Amino acid sequence: MRLRELQSLELPATADFHVHLRQGDMMKLVTPTIRKGGVDTVYVMPNLTPPITTVARALEYKAELEAIDHSVKYLMSLFLHPDVTPEVITEAAKAGISGVKLYPQGVTTNSENGVSTIEDYFPVFTAMEKHDLVLNLHGEAVSGPPDLTLEEAFLPMLKKIHEAHPNLRIVLEHCSTKAAVAAVRACGPSVGATITAHHLFLTGDISRVNPHAFCKPIPKTPEDRDALLQAVVSGDTKFFFGSDSAPHPLTAKTASQSPPAGVFTQPLATQYVILALEEATERGVVKEEDVTQERLAQFLSLSGRKFYKLLHGEGEVPRIKLERKASRIPTHIANEAGTLQVGLVRAETPIMSLSWV
């Protein structure tokens, strides 16, 4: 498929299995942008302040989101913490909570209360395996050998958890390396992975100098980026979309030498992926014949829904339409009063417009 020459494209609605919707005024600003990006289902991260460690708070947060936009399906998660015991997992399963997110302590935004010794939580993982909850891994080690990225240093832990709990559904979040793609493929069918839009077009040299492109895990080399692109169009259903869209106030991103980590892509989530694949085919990184409507649907929508056991038939998924109408990525979004702004990466780049069928 020659994406750059394509004037329109119809796909099943995107399902985004990794979003940060924040709280307070930021939540009110970004939640209405979900459907603008062609997304009808989101897996919501629990790293609020304080983190979501109880079923009651997860359900309360879900109600807050539904009050803003009830047309989106919100899948809720707990933040792995000493308060999350096997008994809490039983309660979570009964309440319809989808999973638990593991953050190694201090590796990213709002992870100060994260896990220091992962093996201590193996009894919790056993309970999750029993009740069929998903374990979501922020796959970075706190430290590692100088010749490895923090993601590569974490990969033996992925293998260790999987071998100890072979039926536990595990998602390695926001893969950023060729090694992570290989590690996920080496695991059994209960292990999948999300790939963001921004890791499909960013590399570390860009991310380190552009505050709107700065995130964790930091994008890596062109070789790593290209391995992710190739995984997206491979037809391998282990890999599916999770934007890791992470908004921060524009002032925080631009007024400091140390901007907070996070790339905001929510209002154009689907279009950013299409843009990255357009550019990849032009560079010859992926073959045009590999970029098919079926494989785009798999990555953006169907594979993730199947992994999370949400899909019984493709016909039940709403559809979206992408068209070329001289649209461009805006510089930012803002609330009505203009008191809160969030910048977007790659502002002014031409991009496809999106509508709901």
mmCIF file of C-alpha atoms in Angstrom:
data_model
loop_
_atom_site.group_PDB
_atom_site.id
_atom_site.type_symbol
_atom_site.label_atom_id
_atom_site.label_comp_id
_atom_site.label_asym_id
_atom_site.label_seq_id
_atom_site.Cartn_x
_atom_site.Cartn_y
_atom_site.Cartn_z
ATOM 1 C CA MET A 1 0.000 0.000 0.000
ATOM 2 C CA ARG A 2 1.380 3.406 -1.027
ATOM 3 C CA LEU A 3 0.248 5.320 2.039
ATOM 4 C CA ARG A 4 1.500 8.708 0.872
ATOM 5 C CA GLU A 5 -0.608 8.458 -2.286
ATOM 6 C CA LEU A 6 -3.683 7.139 -0.491
ATOM 7 C CA GLN A 7 -6.519 9.669 -0.391
ATOM 8 C CA SER A 8 -8.752 7.805 2.048
ATOM 9 C CA LEU A 9 -8.617 4.743 4.268
ATOM 10 C CA GLU A 10 -11.294 3.091 6.396
ATOM 11 C CA LEU A 11 -10.347 1.035 9.460
ATOM 12 C CA PRO A 12 -11.911 -0.349 12.633
ATOM 13 C CA ALA A 13 -11.681 2.174 15.465
ATOM 14 C CA THR A 14 -8.317 2.256 17.175
ATOM 15 C CA ALA A 15 -7.968 0.744 20.656
ATOM 16 C CA ASP A 16 -5.275 2.450 22.720
ATOM 17 C CA PHE A 17 -3.909 0.138 25.401
ATOM 18 C CA HIS A 18 -1.739 2.667 27.238
ATOM 19 C CA VAL A 19 -2.982 6.175 28.045
ATOM 20 C CA HIS A 20 -2.353 8.766 30.727
ATOM 21 C CA LEU A 21 -5.468 10.830 31.369
ATOM 22 C CA ARG A 22 -4.180 12.502 34.542
ATOM 23 C CA GLN A 23 -6.589 14.176 36.982
ATOM 24 C CA GLY A 24 -8.208 17.541 37.704
ATOM 25 C CA ASP A 25 -8.069 20.176 34.968
ATOM 26 C CA MET A 26 -5.666 18.129 32.844
ATOM 27 C CA MET A 27 -8.077 15.166 32.863
ATOM 28 C CA LYS A 28 -10.900 17.475 31.780
ATOM 29 C CA LEU A 29 -8.776 18.790 28.904
ATOM 30 C CA VAL A 30 -7.344 15.566 27.473
ATOM 31 C CA THR A 31 -10.183 13.048 27.956
ATOM 32 C CA PRO A 32 -12.380 14.654 25.240
ATOM 33 C CA THR A 33 -9.496 14.280 22.750
ATOM 34 C CA ILE A 34 -9.583 10.454 22.846
ATOM 35 C CA ARG A 35 -12.203 10.023 20.134
ATOM 36 C CA LYS A 36 -10.620 12.792 18.048
ATOM 37 C CA GLY A 37 -7.717 10.394 17.547
ATOM 38 C CA GLY A 38 -10.026 7.634 16.289
ATOM 39 C CA VAL A 39 -9.997 5.732 19.588
ATOM 40 C CA ASP A 40 -13.024 4.199 21.332
ATOM 41 C CA THR A 41 -11.270 2.015 23.948
ATOM 42 C CA VAL A 42 -8.441 2.992 26.306
ATOM 43 C CA TYR A 43 -6.406 1.211 28.969
ATOM 44 C CA VAL A 44 -5.910 3.825 31.671
ATOM 45 C CA MET A 45 -2.661 4.102 33.615
ATOM 46 C CA PRO A 46 -2.912 4.327 37.436
ATOM 47 C CA ASN A 47 0.113 6.534 38.241
ATOM 48 C CA LEU A 48 -1.879 9.447 39.617
ATOM 49 C CA THR A 49 -0.977 11.420 42.729
ATOM 50 C CA PRO A 50 -1.506 9.461 44.918
ATOM 51 C CA PRO A 51 -1.372 6.274 42.816
ATOM 52 C CA ILE A 52 -4.458 4.097 42.387
ATOM 53 C CA THR A 53 -3.922 1.159 44.736
ATOM 54 C CA THR A 54 -7.521 0.308 45.708
ATOM 55 C CA VAL A 55 -10.462 -1.011 43.746
ATOM 56 C CA ALA A 56 -12.676 1.723 45.146
ATOM 57 C CA ARG A 57 -10.386 4.474 43.811
ATOM 58 C CA ALA A 58 -10.102 2.790 40.407
ATOM 59 C CA LEU A 59 -13.886 2.684 40.096
ATOM 60 C CA GLU A 60 -14.181 6.264 41.295
ATOM 61 C CA TYR A 61 -11.637 7.369 38.677
ATOM 62 C CA LYS A 62 -13.539 5.468 35.982
ATOM 63 C CA ALA A 63 -16.725 7.290 36.951
ATOM 64 C CA GLU A 64 -14.899 10.636 36.700
ATOM 65 C CA LEU A 65 -13.757 9.779 33.169
ATOM 66 C CA GLU A 66 -17.182 8.540 32.098
ATOM 67 C CA ALA A 67 -18.728 11.780 33.329
ATOM 68 C CA ILE A 68 -16.495 13.636 30.851
ATOM 69 C CA ASP A 69 -17.057 11.271 27.890
ATOM 70 C CA HIS A 70 -19.209 8.181 28.369
ATOM 71 C CA SER A 71 -18.794 7.095 24.722
ATOM 72 C CA VAL A 72 -15.289 5.753 25.423
ATOM 73 C CA LYS A 73 -14.671 2.345 27.021
ATOM 74 C CA TYR A 74 -12.241 2.787 29.924
ATOM 75 C CA LEU A 75 -10.264 -0.244 31.086
ATOM 76 C CA MET A 76 -8.966 0.391 34.585
ATOM 77 C CA SER A 77 -5.791 -0.751 36.315
ATOM 78 C CA LEU A 78 -4.154 -0.740 39.739
ATOM 79 C CA PHE A 79 -0.674 0.508 40.617
ATOM 80 C CA LEU A 80 1.471 -2.347 41.973
ATOM 81 C CA HIS A 81 2.253 -1.453 45.589
ATOM 82 C CA PRO A 82 2.407 -3.220 48.974
ATOM 83 C CA ASP A 83 -1.284 -2.385 49.392
ATOM 84 C CA VAL A 84 -2.103 -4.518 46.338
ATOM 85 C CA THR A 85 -2.298 -7.975 47.903
ATOM 86 C CA PRO A 86 -3.655 -11.272 46.519
ATOM 87 C CA GLU A 87 -6.901 -10.449 48.334
ATOM 88 C CA VAL A 88 -7.112 -7.116 46.520
ATOM 89 C CA ILE A 89 -6.580 -8.954 43.221
ATOM 90 C CA THR A 90 -9.600 -11.139 43.990
ATOM 91 C CA GLU A 91 -11.642 -8.012 44.704
ATOM 92 C CA ALA A 92 -10.359 -6.338 41.529
ATOM 93 C CA ALA A 93 -11.335 -9.293 39.369
ATOM 94 C CA LYS A 94 -14.875 -9.253 40.741
ATOM 95 C CA ALA A 95 -15.120 -5.496 40.083
ATOM 96 C CA GLY A 96 -14.001 -5.782 36.447
ATOM 97 C CA ILE A 97 -10.575 -4.189 36.840
ATOM 98 C CA SER A 98 -8.472 -5.212 33.844
ATOM 99 C CA GLY A 99 -4.944 -5.343 35.200
ATOM 100 C CA VAL A 100 -2.087 -4.130 37.361
ATOM 101 C CA LYS A 101 0.760 -1.859 36.281
ATOM 102 C CA LEU A 102 4.285 -2.502 37.540
ATOM 103 C CA TYR A 103 6.567 0.533 37.699
ATOM 104 C CA PRO A 104 10.133 -0.011 38.897
ATOM 105 C CA GLN A 105 10.680 2.607 41.561
ATOM 106 C CA GLY A 106 11.635 6.034 40.225
ATOM 107 C CA VAL A 107 11.983 5.177 36.532
ATOM 108 C CA THR A 108 9.370 7.583 35.139
ATOM 109 C CA THR A 109 6.669 10.141 35.974
ATOM 110 C CA ASN A 110 4.896 9.481 39.285
ATOM 111 C CA SER A 111 6.723 6.196 39.911
ATOM 112 C CA GLU A 112 8.288 7.140 43.250
ATOM 113 C CA ASN A 113 5.957 4.629 44.932
ATOM 114 C CA GLY A 114 6.894 1.890 42.489
ATOM 115 C CA VAL A 115 8.433 -1.526 43.069
ATOM 116 C CA SER A 116 11.967 -2.015 44.354
ATOM 117 C CA THR A 117 12.075 -5.842 44.504
ATOM 118 C CA ILE A 118 9.853 -7.414 41.866
ATOM 119 C CA GLU A 119 10.169 -10.969 43.201
ATOM 120 C CA ASP A 120 8.359 -9.893 46.369
ATOM 121 C CA TYR A 121 5.192 -9.631 44.284
ATOM 122 C CA PHE A 122 5.208 -13.149 42.839
ATOM 123 C CA PRO A 123 2.291 -14.157 45.146
ATOM 124 C CA VAL A 124 0.312 -11.256 43.657
ATOM 125 C CA PHE A 125 1.192 -12.460 40.153
ATOM 126 C CA THR A 126 -0.041 -15.938 41.099
ATOM 127 C CA ALA A 127 -3.375 -14.423 42.121
ATOM 128 C CA MET A 128 -3.500 -12.429 38.885
ATOM 129 C CA GLU A 129 -2.816 -15.582 36.891
ATOM 130 C CA LYS A 130 -5.672 -17.332 38.722
ATOM 131 C CA HIS A 131 -8.129 -14.485 38.121
ATOM 132 C CA ASP A 132 -6.874 -13.694 34.590
ATOM 133 C CA LEU A 133 -5.817 -10.083 35.166
ATOM 134 C CA VAL A 134 -3.165 -8.545 32.931
ATOM 135 C CA LEU A 135 0.263 -7.542 34.260
ATOM 136 C CA ASN A 136 1.536 -4.409 32.539
ATOM 137 C CA LEU A 137 5.282 -3.842 32.783
ATOM 138 C CA HIS A 138 7.096 -0.550 32.511
ATOM 139 C CA GLY A 139 10.058 -2.414 31.104
ATOM 140 C CA GLU A 140 13.030 -0.449 32.349
ATOM 141 C CA ALA A 141 15.503 -1.395 35.024
ATOM 142 C CA VAL A 142 16.460 1.215 37.606
ATOM 143 C CA SER A 143 20.088 0.665 36.610
ATOM 144 C CA GLY A 144 22.096 -1.672 34.429
ATOM 145 C CA PRO A 145 25.434 -2.373 32.745
ATOM 146 C CA PRO A 146 26.831 0.579 30.775
ATOM 147 C CA ASP A 147 26.654 -1.360 27.489
ATOM 148 C CA LEU A 148 22.889 -1.976 27.784
ATOM 149 C CA THR A 149 19.884 0.323 27.678
ATOM 150 C CA LEU A 150 17.648 0.238 30.757
ATOM 151 C CA GLU A 151 15.031 -1.589 28.688
ATOM 152 C CA GLU A 152 17.491 -4.300 27.667
ATOM 153 C CA ALA A 153 18.620 -4.614 31.295
ATOM 154 C CA PHE A 154 14.990 -5.300 32.279
ATOM 155 C CA LEU A 155 14.327 -8.052 29.722
ATOM 156 C CA PRO A 156 15.674 -10.941 31.875
ATOM 157 C CA MET A 157 13.030 -9.992 34.453
ATOM 158 C CA LEU A 158 10.314 -10.326 31.800
ATOM 159 C CA LYS A 159 11.571 -13.832 31.087
ATOM 160 C CA LYS A 160 11.742 -14.661 34.801
ATOM 161 C CA ILE A 161 8.164 -13.545 35.497
ATOM 162 C CA HIS A 162 6.860 -15.369 32.426
ATOM 163 C CA GLU A 163 8.633 -18.624 33.286
ATOM 164 C CA ALA A 164 7.292 -18.512 36.849
ATOM 165 C CA HIS A 165 3.750 -17.648 35.696
ATOM 166 C CA PRO A 166 3.353 -19.054 32.163
ATOM 167 C CA ASN A 167 -0.400 -18.427 31.971
ATOM 168 C CA LEU A 168 -0.244 -14.856 33.283
ATOM 169 C CA ARG A 169 -1.061 -12.387 30.542
ATOM 170 C CA ILE A 170 1.832 -9.915 30.442
ATOM 171 C CA VAL A 171 2.259 -6.772 28.356
ATOM 172 C CA LEU A 172 5.704 -5.276 27.927
ATOM 173 C CA GLU A 173 4.757 -1.629 27.531
ATOM 174 C CA HIS A 174 6.139 0.893 25.047
ATOM 175 C CA CYS A 175 8.878 -1.239 23.470
ATOM 176 C CA SER A 176 11.778 0.940 22.375
ATOM 177 C CA THR A 177 14.454 -1.531 21.265
ATOM 178 C CA LYS A 178 15.069 -4.288 18.766
ATOM 179 C CA ALA A 179 16.013 -6.471 21.745
ATOM 180 C CA ALA A 180 12.565 -5.979 23.315
ATOM 181 C CA VAL A 181 10.838 -7.111 20.118
ATOM 182 C CA ALA A 182 12.965 -10.273 20.109
ATOM 183 C CA ALA A 183 12.351 -10.918 23.815
ATOM 184 C CA VAL A 184 8.577 -10.703 23.419
ATOM 185 C CA ARG A 185 8.673 -13.061 20.458
ATOM 186 C CA ALA A 186 10.745 -15.514 22.503
ATOM 187 C CA CYS A 187 7.988 -15.755 25.133
ATOM 188 C CA GLY A 188 4.812 -17.792 24.911
ATOM 189 C CA PRO A 189 1.412 -16.604 23.643
ATOM 190 C CA SER A 190 0.462 -15.068 26.998
ATOM 191 C CA VAL A 191 3.043 -12.284 26.462
ATOM 192 C CA GLY A 192 2.340 -9.291 24.234
ATOM 193 C CA ALA A 193 3.697 -5.783 23.833
ATOM 194 C CA THR A 194 2.558 -2.263 23.078
ATOM 195 C CA ILE A 195 4.312 0.062 20.675
ATOM 196 C CA THR A 196 3.690 3.802 20.766
ATOM 197 C CA ALA A 197 3.314 6.139 17.810
ATOM 198 C CA HIS A 198 6.196 8.349 18.887
ATOM 199 C CA HIS A 199 8.708 5.508 19.126
ATOM 200 C CA LEU A 200 7.978 4.887 15.434
ATOM 201 C CA PHE A 201 9.390 8.246 14.350
ATOM 202 C CA LEU A 202 11.660 9.487 17.143
ATOM 203 C CA THR A 203 15.252 8.589 17.920
ATOM 204 C CA GLY A 204 17.257 9.466 20.983
ATOM 205 C CA ASP A 205 19.106 12.377 19.408
ATOM 206 C CA ILE A 206 15.779 14.110 18.679
ATOM 207 C CA SER A 207 14.144 13.242 21.979
ATOM 208 C CA ARG A 208 16.973 14.619 24.084
ATOM 209 C CA VAL A 209 16.852 18.096 22.533
ATOM 210 C CA ASN A 210 13.115 18.557 21.858
ATOM 211 C CA PRO A 211 11.045 18.873 25.060
ATOM 212 C CA HIS A 212 7.847 17.780 23.289
ATOM 213 C CA ALA A 213 9.652 14.628 22.132
ATOM 214 C CA PHE A 214 11.259 13.807 25.478
ATOM 215 C CA CYS A 215 9.866 10.661 27.060
ATOM 216 C CA LYS A 216 10.735 7.497 28.928
ATOM 217 C CA PRO A 217 11.752 5.058 27.756
ATOM 218 C CA ILE A 218 13.920 7.391 25.731
ATOM 219 C CA PRO A 219 13.777 6.556 21.987
ATOM 220 C CA LYS A 220 16.890 4.711 20.900
ATOM 221 C CA THR A 221 18.755 4.268 17.609
ATOM 222 C CA PRO A 222 17.416 4.305 14.040
ATOM 223 C CA GLU A 223 17.941 0.515 14.027
ATOM 224 C CA ASP A 224 15.702 0.143 17.080
ATOM 225 C CA ARG A 225 13.050 2.456 15.613
ATOM 226 C CA ASP A 226 13.072 0.488 12.375
ATOM 227 C CA ALA A 227 12.664 -2.821 14.231
ATOM 228 C CA LEU A 228 9.507 -1.422 15.847
ATOM 229 C CA LEU A 229 8.159 -0.285 12.477
ATOM 230 C CA GLN A 230 8.777 -3.708 11.017
ATOM 231 C CA ALA A 231 7.010 -5.358 13.962
ATOM 232 C CA VAL A 232 3.965 -3.129 13.389
ATOM 233 C CA VAL A 233 3.501 -4.328 9.808
ATOM 234 C CA SER A 234 4.684 -7.906 10.361
ATOM 235 C CA GLY A 235 1.239 -9.314 11.073
ATOM 236 C CA ASP A 236 2.522 -10.615 14.431
ATOM 237 C CA THR A 237 -0.457 -10.224 16.762
ATOM 238 C CA LYS A 238 1.806 -10.062 19.827
ATOM 239 C CA PHE A 239 2.314 -6.364 19.047
ATOM 240 C CA PHE A 240 -0.474 -3.820 19.347
ATOM 241 C CA PHE A 241 -0.994 -0.114 19.854
ATOM 242 C CA GLY A 242 -0.511 1.704 23.134
ATOM 243 C CA SER A 243 0.117 5.410 22.636
ATOM 244 C CA ASP A 244 1.593 6.141 26.079
ATOM 245 C CA SER A 245 0.191 9.598 25.393
ATOM 246 C CA ALA A 246 1.369 11.574 28.407
ATOM 247 C CA PRO A 247 0.317 15.214 28.705
ATOM 248 C CA HIS A 248 2.190 17.857 30.679
ATOM 249 C CA PRO A 249 1.480 21.586 30.853
ATOM 250 C CA LEU A 250 3.176 23.476 28.058
ATOM 251 C CA THR A 251 4.892 25.689 30.616
ATOM 252 C CA ALA A 252 6.459 22.673 32.347
ATOM 253 C CA LYS A 253 7.696 21.278 29.040
ATOM 254 C CA THR A 254 9.287 24.476 27.761
ATOM 255 C CA ALA A 255 10.338 26.503 30.813
ATOM 256 C CA SER A 256 12.892 24.083 32.233
ATOM 257 C CA GLN A 257 16.177 22.502 31.276
ATOM 258 C CA SER A 258 14.721 19.246 32.665
ATOM 259 C CA PRO A 259 11.286 18.820 31.066
ATOM 260 C CA PRO A 260 9.002 16.077 32.440
ATOM 261 C CA ALA A 261 8.966 12.834 30.474
ATOM 262 C CA GLY A 262 6.023 12.254 28.172
ATOM 263 C CA VAL A 263 4.911 12.752 24.567
ATOM 264 C CA PHE A 264 1.317 13.897 24.049
ATOM 265 C CA THR A 265 -0.303 12.316 20.970
ATOM 266 C CA GLN A 266 -3.906 11.590 22.061
ATOM 267 C CA PRO A 267 -5.836 13.927 19.695
ATOM 268 C CA LEU A 268 -4.090 12.415 16.641
ATOM 269 C CA ALA A 269 -3.194 8.954 17.934
ATOM 270 C CA THR A 270 -4.144 7.046 14.784
ATOM 271 C CA GLN A 271 -2.798 9.658 12.387
ATOM 272 C CA TYR A 272 0.638 9.716 14.037
ATOM 273 C CA VAL A 273 1.003 5.970 13.368
ATOM 274 C CA ILE A 274 -0.011 6.409 9.735
ATOM 275 C CA LEU A 275 2.462 9.283 9.388
ATOM 276 C CA ALA A 276 5.296 7.170 10.789
ATOM 277 C CA LEU A 277 4.516 4.344 8.363
ATOM 278 C CA GLU A 278 4.311 6.766 5.431
ATOM 279 C CA GLU A 279 7.804 7.971 6.209
ATOM 280 C CA ALA A 280 9.092 4.439 6.810
ATOM 281 C CA THR A 281 7.933 3.229 3.407
ATOM 282 C CA GLU A 282 9.563 6.236 1.747
ATOM 283 C CA ARG A 283 12.855 5.379 3.491
ATOM 284 C CA GLY A 284 12.498 1.739 2.444
ATOM 285 C CA VAL A 285 12.436 0.564 6.066
ATOM 286 C CA VAL A 286 9.173 -1.298 5.512
ATOM 287 C CA LYS A 287 7.929 -2.698 2.227
ATOM 288 C CA GLU A 288 4.855 -1.152 0.666
ATOM 289 C CA GLU A 289 3.317 -4.611 0.243
ATOM 290 C CA ASP A 290 3.584 -5.199 4.005
ATOM 291 C CA VAL A 291 1.501 -2.110 4.796
ATOM 292 C CA THR A 292 -1.946 -3.583 4.218
ATOM 293 C CA GLN A 293 -5.359 -2.575 5.489
ATOM 294 C CA GLU A 294 -5.566 -5.889 7.349
ATOM 295 C CA ARG A 295 -2.250 -5.392 9.167
ATOM 296 C CA LEU A 296 -3.052 -1.798 10.065
ATOM 297 C CA ALA A 297 -6.353 -2.998 11.527
ATOM 298 C CA GLN A 298 -4.561 -5.721 13.465
ATOM 299 C CA PHE A 299 -2.006 -3.406 15.040
ATOM 300 C CA LEU A 300 -4.228 -0.415 15.711
ATOM 301 C CA SER A 301 -7.342 -2.253 16.826
ATOM 302 C CA LEU A 302 -7.902 -5.979 16.646
ATOM 303 C CA SER A 303 -4.797 -7.616 18.138
ATOM 304 C CA GLY A 304 -5.006 -5.620 21.365
ATOM 305 C CA ARG A 305 -8.738 -6.214 21.723
ATOM 306 C CA LYS A 306 -8.181 -9.950 21.332
ATOM 307 C CA PHE A 307 -5.342 -9.988 23.867
ATOM 308 C CA TYR A 308 -7.569 -8.207 26.397
ATOM 309 C CA LYS A 309 -10.457 -10.550 25.511
ATOM 310 C CA LEU A 310 -12.712 -7.746 24.329
ATOM 311 C CA LEU A 311 -13.330 -8.901 20.775
ATOM 312 C CA HIS A 312 -15.702 -11.594 19.576
ATOM 313 C CA GLY A 313 -16.064 -10.379 16.013
ATOM 314 C CA GLU A 314 -14.601 -7.510 13.952
ATOM 315 C CA GLY A 315 -18.112 -6.423 12.966
ATOM 316 C CA GLU A 316 -18.780 -5.208 16.499
ATOM 317 C CA VAL A 317 -16.052 -2.538 16.289
ATOM 318 C CA PRO A 318 -17.040 0.977 15.089
ATOM 319 C CA ARG A 319 -15.185 2.305 12.079
ATOM 320 C CA ILE A 320 -13.173 5.400 11.295
ATOM 321 C CA LYS A 321 -12.177 7.065 8.049
ATOM 322 C CA LEU A 322 -8.886 8.804 7.315
ATOM 323 C CA GLU A 323 -8.740 11.335 4.473
ATOM 324 C CA ARG A 324 -6.267 13.816 3.007
ATOM 325 C CA LYS A 325 -7.722 17.262 3.572
ATOM 326 C CA ALA A 326 -4.638 19.450 4.041
ATOM 327 C CA SER A 327 -4.732 18.939 7.827
ATOM 328 C CA ARG A 328 -1.687 19.711 9.960
ATOM 329 C CA ILE A 329 -0.645 18.883 13.505
ATOM 330 C CA PRO A 330 -1.512 21.849 15.741
ATOM 331 C CA THR A 331 1.085 23.357 18.046
ATOM 332 C CA HIS A 332 -1.008 22.714 21.155
ATOM 333 C CA ILE A 333 -4.450 22.183 22.648
ATOM 334 C CA ALA A 334 -5.898 24.388 25.380
ATOM 335 C CA ASN A 335 -8.860 24.588 27.711
ATOM 336 C CA GLU A 336 -11.599 27.123 27.028
ATOM 337 C CA ALA A 337 -10.117 29.704 29.369
ATOM 338 C CA GLY A 338 -6.637 29.294 27.876
ATOM 339 C CA THR A 339 -5.162 28.703 31.315
ATOM 340 C CA LEU A 340 -3.913 25.182 30.505
ATOM 341 C CA GLN A 341 -2.086 24.284 27.307
ATOM 342 C CA VAL A 342 -0.455 21.033 26.167
ATOM 343 C CA GLY A 343 1.984 20.961 23.249
ATOM 344 C CA LEU A 344 2.052 18.360 20.493
ATOM 345 C CA VAL A 345 5.112 16.836 18.901
ATOM 346 C CA ARG A 346 5.861 17.569 15.221
ATOM 347 C CA ALA A 347 3.629 20.634 15.062
ATOM 348 C CA GLU A 348 2.666 21.850 11.556
ATOM 349 C CA THR A 349 3.477 18.500 9.903
ATOM 350 C CA PRO A 350 0.835 17.529 7.287
ATOM 351 C CA ILE A 351 -1.370 14.705 8.533
ATOM 352 C CA MET A 352 -4.542 12.876 7.512
ATOM 353 C CA SER A 353 -7.855 14.043 8.917
ATOM 354 C CA LEU A 354 -10.136 11.595 10.733
ATOM 355 C CA SER A 355 -13.889 11.104 11.040
ATOM 356 C CA TRP A 356 -16.197 8.440 12.440
ATOM 357 C CA VAL A 357 -18.149 6.376 9.937
#
